[in-house]
Every structure is written in C-alpha cells, then in structure tokens.
Amino acid sequence: MPKELYAAIPEIADLTQHRPRDDEDAMDFLFRLRSSTTPEEAVTFTAFAALPQMAVWWGYECIRSLPEAIEARDRDLLALIAAWTAQPTNDLRHRTMEVSLYAPVRSPAVMLGLAVGWSGGSIAPNDPAPVPAHRAPRSINSAILSGLARAPLSERSVRLARIITLAESLCRS
C-alpha cells in the first residue's frame, strides 16, 4: 500500500507534494498522480514502489524510449544495465556501479547505472555496509526525469504519458 511505502521510506515525501490516502492502493494512487498538476510524481512513486530489479528494468525501458537521453558514450553502460536486469549478479552490479561512478557526466544512463549499484546487497565488493533503501529509487527517478527533460518540450507530455503507462504495468503486478 502506498501509505505503508511512505512510512517505510520517508525520503519519498521529500520528492512529492501528494500523499497517499489511507484506503488508496498503488493503482488508485498512480491514477491520481497521473491526473494531478504534477504527473511527474507518478514516476517518483513508481521508482520507489517497484522492486529494485523491476524498477531498473522500467527505468531502462523508459530511457530507451527517450533517444535524446542516450549519448554515444552511454551505450556500453546501457548494455551492462540490460545484462544486470536479465542476470542480476553481484559481479555485474558492482561492475555497473564502478563504470557509473567513474563516468565523466551524470547522464540519465549513469544515474540508472548508479541505481543498479544501489539496488541491494553491499555497496562495494569489499564494503559490507548496506545501501540505504531510498538510494536506488531516487536515482531511477532522476534518470527518468532528467531523460524526459531532454525531450523536445512539445513531446514531453506524450512521452511522460507513455512512461506512466509502462509504470501501470508494474503496479498491476
């Protein structure tokens, strides 16, 4: 339930104006966000509500649908992200994190790569510290919204609607 999500990960409240109602399920909340004056909050909610691997997959598909968000230097990183979503091993997660940390620019793909690194488990192979629960979703949210910001202004609302439609499939499952 969205209300439980906001209680479990309070950092989401820093990123959204709207709050879930007591009786609201994920689909109802997503629909309300989609029809609000800030439909981007549906992206934020989905980034936090979906399981990390599914949220990264969703972010990957969103970025692929935004060609302006993909730079030539990001293609190898996107391939790593796709490989991790298919086979989420710690080795791939740490490799993706390393490539993302040393990237020269914090592009949408790099933000998504950081989300892979923060998706669970230890933060690094030699560091047993757990990753805070808000890190990956916040990075996924940044990746998608910064990618959307690169789209032509005249196309943003249509592209946001497609991203939210894809988010609905995650909330249904």
PDB file of C-alpha atoms in Angstrom:
ATOM      1  CA  MET A   1       0.000   0.000   0.000  1.00  0.00           C
ATOM      2  CA  PRO A   2       1.322   3.479  -0.816  1.00  0.00           C
ATOM      3  CA  LYS A   3       0.718   4.705   2.733  1.00  0.00           C
ATOM      4  CA  GLU A   4       2.994   1.920   4.033  1.00  0.00           C
ATOM      5  CA  LEU A   5       5.636   2.779   1.428  1.00  0.00           C
ATOM      6  CA  TYR A   6       5.706   6.407   2.593  1.00  0.00           C
ATOM      7  CA  ALA A   7       6.098   5.199   6.193  1.00  0.00           C
ATOM      8  CA  ALA A   8       8.854   2.691   5.318  1.00  0.00           C
ATOM      9  CA  ILE A   9      10.869   5.068   3.096  1.00  0.00           C
ATOM     10  CA  PRO A  10      10.101   8.601   4.307  1.00  0.00           C
ATOM     11  CA  GLU A  11      12.548  10.138   1.801  1.00  0.00           C
ATOM     12  CA  ILE A  12       9.877   9.780  -0.877  1.00  0.00           C
ATOM     13  CA  ALA A  13       7.907  12.543   0.847  1.00  0.00           C
ATOM     14  CA  ASP A  14      10.772  14.952   0.081  1.00  0.00           C
ATOM     15  CA  LEU A  15      10.181  14.368  -3.636  1.00  0.00           C
ATOM     16  CA  THR A  16       6.394  14.503  -3.872  1.00  0.00           C
ATOM     17  CA  GLN A  17       3.705  17.002  -2.968  1.00  0.00           C
ATOM     18  CA  HIS A  18       0.856  14.486  -2.952  1.00  0.00           C
ATOM     19  CA  ARG A  19       0.387  11.917  -0.201  1.00  0.00           C
ATOM     20  CA  PRO A  20      -1.477   8.634  -0.419  1.00  0.00           C
ATOM     21  CA  ARG A  21      -4.842   8.301   1.270  1.00  0.00           C
ATOM     22  CA  ASP A  22      -5.359   5.628   3.912  1.00  0.00           C
ATOM     23  CA  ASP A  23      -7.501   3.392   1.698  1.00  0.00           C
ATOM     24  CA  GLU A  24      -5.660   4.003  -1.591  1.00  0.00           C
ATOM     25  CA  ASP A  25      -3.914   1.120  -3.348  1.00  0.00           C
ATOM     26  CA  ALA A  26      -0.991   1.556  -5.743  1.00  0.00           C
ATOM     27  CA  MET A  27      -3.102   1.795  -8.909  1.00  0.00           C
ATOM     28  CA  ASP A  28      -5.514   4.329  -7.407  1.00  0.00           C
ATOM     29  CA  PHE A  29      -2.636   6.478  -6.172  1.00  0.00           C
ATOM     30  CA  LEU A  30      -0.845   6.223  -9.517  1.00  0.00           C
ATOM     31  CA  PHE A  31      -4.007   7.293 -11.373  1.00  0.00           C
ATOM     32  CA  ARG A  32      -4.480  10.222  -9.011  1.00  0.00           C
ATOM     33  CA  LEU A  33      -0.859  11.302  -9.510  1.00  0.00           C
ATOM     34  CA  ARG A  34      -1.163  10.922 -13.275  1.00  0.00           C
ATOM     35  CA  SER A  35      -4.147  13.255 -13.384  1.00  0.00           C
ATOM     36  CA  SER A  36      -2.657  15.796 -10.965  1.00  0.00           C
ATOM     37  CA  THR A  37      -0.926  19.058 -11.845  1.00  0.00           C
ATOM     38  CA  THR A  38       2.387  17.267 -11.205  1.00  0.00           C
ATOM     39  CA  PRO A  39       2.098  13.967 -13.118  1.00  0.00           C
ATOM     40  CA  GLU A  40       5.865  13.506 -12.801  1.00  0.00           C
ATOM     41  CA  GLU A  41       5.144  12.357  -9.258  1.00  0.00           C
ATOM     42  CA  ALA A  42       3.789   9.140 -10.786  1.00  0.00           C
ATOM     43  CA  VAL A  43       7.351   8.461 -11.958  1.00  0.00           C
ATOM     44  CA  THR A  44       8.693   9.129  -8.486  1.00  0.00           C
ATOM     45  CA  PHE A  45       6.114   6.910  -6.827  1.00  0.00           C
ATOM     46  CA  THR A  46       6.782   4.028  -9.235  1.00  0.00           C
ATOM     47  CA  ALA A  47      10.545   4.273  -8.765  1.00  0.00           C
ATOM     48  CA  PHE A  48      10.021   3.786  -5.032  1.00  0.00           C
ATOM     49  CA  ALA A  49       7.126   1.293  -5.200  1.00  0.00           C
ATOM     50  CA  ALA A  50       8.599  -1.279  -7.601  1.00  0.00           C
ATOM     51  CA  LEU A  51      11.107  -3.904  -6.531  1.00  0.00           C
ATOM     52  CA  PRO A  52      14.639  -2.699  -7.401  1.00  0.00           C
ATOM     53  CA  GLN A  53      15.299  -5.074 -10.302  1.00  0.00           C
ATOM     54  CA  MET A  54      11.914  -4.318 -11.870  1.00  0.00           C
ATOM     55  CA  ALA A  55      12.321  -0.590 -11.249  1.00  0.00           C
ATOM     56  CA  VAL A  56      15.716  -0.625 -13.007  1.00  0.00           C
ATOM     57  CA  TRP A  57      14.204  -2.568 -15.918  1.00  0.00           C
ATOM     58  CA  TRP A  58      11.406   0.011 -16.113  1.00  0.00           C
ATOM     59  CA  GLY A  59      13.956   2.842 -15.998  1.00  0.00           C
ATOM     60  CA  TYR A  60      15.963   1.158 -18.743  1.00  0.00           C
ATOM     61  CA  GLU A  61      12.883   0.868 -20.962  1.00  0.00           C
ATOM     62  CA  CYS A  62      11.959   4.492 -20.239  1.00  0.00           C
ATOM     63  CA  ILE A  63      15.414   5.752 -21.200  1.00  0.00           C
ATOM     64  CA  ARG A  64      15.410   3.632 -24.357  1.00  0.00           C
ATOM     65  CA  SER A  65      12.158   5.356 -25.324  1.00  0.00           C
ATOM     66  CA  LEU A  66      13.873   8.750 -24.983  1.00  0.00           C
ATOM     67  CA  PRO A  67      16.572   8.802 -27.688  1.00  0.00           C
ATOM     68  CA  GLU A  68      17.657  12.311 -26.648  1.00  0.00           C
ATOM     69  CA  ALA A  69      18.668  10.844 -23.289  1.00  0.00           C
ATOM     70  CA  ILE A  70      21.106   8.345 -24.787  1.00  0.00           C
ATOM     71  CA  GLU A  71      24.588   9.582 -25.526  1.00  0.00           C
ATOM     72  CA  ALA A  72      27.063   7.542 -27.566  1.00  0.00           C
ATOM     73  CA  ARG A  73      29.346   7.127 -24.555  1.00  0.00           C
ATOM     74  CA  ASP A  74      26.467   5.563 -22.594  1.00  0.00           C
ATOM     75  CA  ARG A  75      25.785   2.629 -24.924  1.00  0.00           C
ATOM     76  CA  ASP A  76      28.199   0.225 -23.179  1.00  0.00           C
ATOM     77  CA  LEU A  77      26.769   1.197 -19.795  1.00  0.00           C
ATOM     78  CA  LEU A  78      23.226   0.599 -21.027  1.00  0.00           C
ATOM     79  CA  ALA A  79      24.338  -2.854 -22.202  1.00  0.00           C
ATOM     80  CA  LEU A  80      25.650  -3.555 -18.678  1.00  0.00           C
ATOM     81  CA  ILE A  81      22.367  -2.392 -17.165  1.00  0.00           C
ATOM     82  CA  ALA A  82      20.395  -4.638 -19.545  1.00  0.00           C
ATOM     83  CA  ALA A  83      22.664  -7.569 -18.705  1.00  0.00           C
ATOM     84  CA  TRP A  84      22.117  -6.996 -14.981  1.00  0.00           C
ATOM     85  CA  THR A  85      18.328  -6.874 -15.346  1.00  0.00           C
ATOM     86  CA  ALA A  86      18.486 -10.248 -17.123  1.00  0.00           C
ATOM     87  CA  GLN A  87      21.052 -11.774 -14.744  1.00  0.00           C
ATOM     88  CA  PRO A  88      21.287  -9.750 -11.508  1.00  0.00           C
ATOM     89  CA  THR A  89      24.618 -10.977 -10.154  1.00  0.00           C
ATOM     90  CA  ASN A  90      26.715  -9.084  -7.633  1.00  0.00           C
ATOM     91  CA  ASP A  91      29.631  -9.038 -10.087  1.00  0.00           C
ATOM     92  CA  LEU A  92      27.528  -7.291 -12.745  1.00  0.00           C
ATOM     93  CA  ARG A  93      26.035  -4.959 -10.137  1.00  0.00           C
ATOM     94  CA  HIS A  94      29.464  -3.914  -8.853  1.00  0.00           C
ATOM     95  CA  ARG A  95      30.861  -3.549 -12.401  1.00  0.00           C
ATOM     96  CA  THR A  96      27.912  -1.352 -13.409  1.00  0.00           C
ATOM     97  CA  MET A  97      28.381   0.744 -10.283  1.00  0.00           C
ATOM     98  CA  GLU A  98      32.096   1.168 -10.984  1.00  0.00           C
ATOM     99  CA  VAL A  99      31.519   2.289 -14.587  1.00  0.00           C
ATOM    100  CA  SER A 100      28.832   4.706 -13.399  1.00  0.00           C
ATOM    101  CA  LEU A 101      30.925   6.183 -10.598  1.00  0.00           C
ATOM    102  CA  TYR A 102      33.794   6.971 -12.955  1.00  0.00           C
ATOM    103  CA  ALA A 103      31.649   8.315 -15.809  1.00  0.00           C
ATOM    104  CA  PRO A 104      32.637  11.855 -16.856  1.00  0.00           C
ATOM    105  CA  VAL A 105      28.998  13.086 -16.950  1.00  0.00           C
ATOM    106  CA  ARG A 106      25.971  12.206 -14.801  1.00  0.00           C
ATOM    107  CA  SER A 107      23.720  11.352 -17.742  1.00  0.00           C
ATOM    108  CA  PRO A 108      20.387   9.544 -17.356  1.00  0.00           C
ATOM    109  CA  ALA A 109      22.140   6.237 -18.143  1.00  0.00           C
ATOM    110  CA  VAL A 110      24.756   6.911 -15.473  1.00  0.00           C
ATOM    111  CA  MET A 111      22.047   7.677 -12.922  1.00  0.00           C
ATOM    112  CA  LEU A 112      20.392   4.373 -13.822  1.00  0.00           C
ATOM    113  CA  GLY A 113      23.731   2.593 -13.532  1.00  0.00           C
ATOM    114  CA  LEU A 114      24.136   4.006 -10.035  1.00  0.00           C
ATOM    115  CA  ALA A 115      20.678   2.653  -9.212  1.00  0.00           C
ATOM    116  CA  VAL A 116      21.867  -0.818 -10.239  1.00  0.00           C
ATOM    117  CA  GLY A 117      24.757  -0.473  -7.800  1.00  0.00           C
ATOM    118  CA  TRP A 118      22.437   0.693  -5.036  1.00  0.00           C
ATOM    119  CA  SER A 119      19.742  -1.916  -5.748  1.00  0.00           C
ATOM    120  CA  GLY A 120      20.651  -4.158  -2.813  1.00  0.00           C
ATOM    121  CA  GLY A 121      23.449  -6.034  -1.195  1.00  0.00           C
ATOM    122  CA  SER A 122      26.734  -4.455  -0.215  1.00  0.00           C
ATOM    123  CA  ILE A 123      27.733  -1.108  -1.617  1.00  0.00           C
ATOM    124  CA  ALA A 124      31.062  -2.495  -2.888  1.00  0.00           C
ATOM    125  CA  PRO A 125      32.770  -5.903  -3.019  1.00  0.00           C
ATOM    126  CA  ASN A 126      34.980  -5.038  -0.054  1.00  0.00           C
ATOM    127  CA  ASP A 127      32.442  -2.968   1.899  1.00  0.00           C
ATOM    128  CA  PRO A 128      29.699  -4.836   3.792  1.00  0.00           C
ATOM    129  CA  ALA A 129      27.720  -1.648   4.558  1.00  0.00           C
ATOM    130  CA  PRO A 130      24.131  -1.933   3.351  1.00  0.00           C
ATOM    131  CA  VAL A 131      22.757   0.581   0.888  1.00  0.00           C
ATOM    132  CA  PRO A 132      20.015   2.897   2.212  1.00  0.00           C
ATOM    133  CA  ALA A 133      16.606   1.913   0.778  1.00  0.00           C
ATOM    134  CA  HIS A 134      15.990   5.315  -0.832  1.00  0.00           C
ATOM    135  CA  ARG A 135      19.188   5.409  -2.889  1.00  0.00           C
ATOM    136  CA  ALA A 136      18.219   3.237  -5.883  1.00  0.00           C
ATOM    137  CA  PRO A 137      14.680   4.623  -6.314  1.00  0.00           C
ATOM    138  CA  ARG A 138      15.902   8.194  -6.070  1.00  0.00           C
ATOM    139  CA  SER A 139      18.496   7.505  -8.749  1.00  0.00           C
ATOM    140  CA  ILE A 140      15.940   5.784 -11.012  1.00  0.00           C
ATOM    141  CA  ASN A 141      13.635   8.767 -10.597  1.00  0.00           C
ATOM    142  CA  SER A 142      16.474  11.146 -11.506  1.00  0.00           C
ATOM    143  CA  ALA A 143      17.424   9.050 -14.535  1.00  0.00           C
ATOM    144  CA  ILE A 144      13.914   9.030 -15.974  1.00  0.00           C
ATOM    145  CA  LEU A 145      13.006  12.637 -15.231  1.00  0.00           C
ATOM    146  CA  SER A 146      16.343  14.006 -16.464  1.00  0.00           C
ATOM    147  CA  GLY A 147      15.948  11.916 -19.630  1.00  0.00           C
ATOM    148  CA  LEU A 148      12.450  13.288 -20.093  1.00  0.00           C
ATOM    149  CA  ALA A 149      13.780  16.827 -19.641  1.00  0.00           C
ATOM    150  CA  ARG A 150      15.985  16.302 -22.707  1.00  0.00           C
ATOM    151  CA  ALA A 151      12.984  15.568 -24.928  1.00  0.00           C
ATOM    152  CA  PRO A 152      11.592  18.396 -27.042  1.00  0.00           C
ATOM    153  CA  LEU A 153       9.119  20.432 -24.990  1.00  0.00           C
ATOM    154  CA  SER A 154       6.325  19.761 -27.471  1.00  0.00           C
ATOM    155  CA  GLU A 155       6.707  15.982 -26.939  1.00  0.00           C
ATOM    156  CA  ARG A 156       7.235  15.767 -23.180  1.00  0.00           C
ATOM    157  CA  SER A 157       3.635  15.267 -22.132  1.00  0.00           C
ATOM    158  CA  VAL A 158       3.136  12.430 -24.630  1.00  0.00           C
ATOM    159  CA  ARG A 159       6.364  10.752 -23.585  1.00  0.00           C
ATOM    160  CA  LEU A 160       5.536  11.156 -19.893  1.00  0.00           C
ATOM    161  CA  ALA A 161       2.162   9.532 -20.559  1.00  0.00           C
ATOM    162  CA  ARG A 162       3.933   6.538 -22.169  1.00  0.00           C
ATOM    163  CA  ILE A 163       6.305   6.249 -19.209  1.00  0.00           C
ATOM    164  CA  ILE A 164       3.391   6.288 -16.769  1.00  0.00           C
ATOM    165  CA  THR A 165       1.509   3.704 -18.851  1.00  0.00           C
ATOM    166  CA  LEU A 166       4.534   1.435 -18.539  1.00  0.00           C
ATOM    167  CA  ALA A 167       4.569   2.160 -14.793  1.00  0.00           C
ATOM    168  CA  GLU A 168       0.971   0.972 -14.556  1.00  0.00           C
ATOM    169  CA  SER A 169       2.074  -2.489 -15.686  1.00  0.00           C
ATOM    170  CA  LEU A 170       4.470  -2.620 -12.725  1.00  0.00           C
ATOM    171  CA  CYS A 171       1.786  -1.532 -10.263  1.00  0.00           C
ATOM    172  CA  ARG A 172      -0.609  -4.179 -11.558  1.00  0.00           C
ATOM    173  CA  SER A 173       1.856  -6.983 -10.844  1.00  0.00           C
TER     174      SER A 173
END
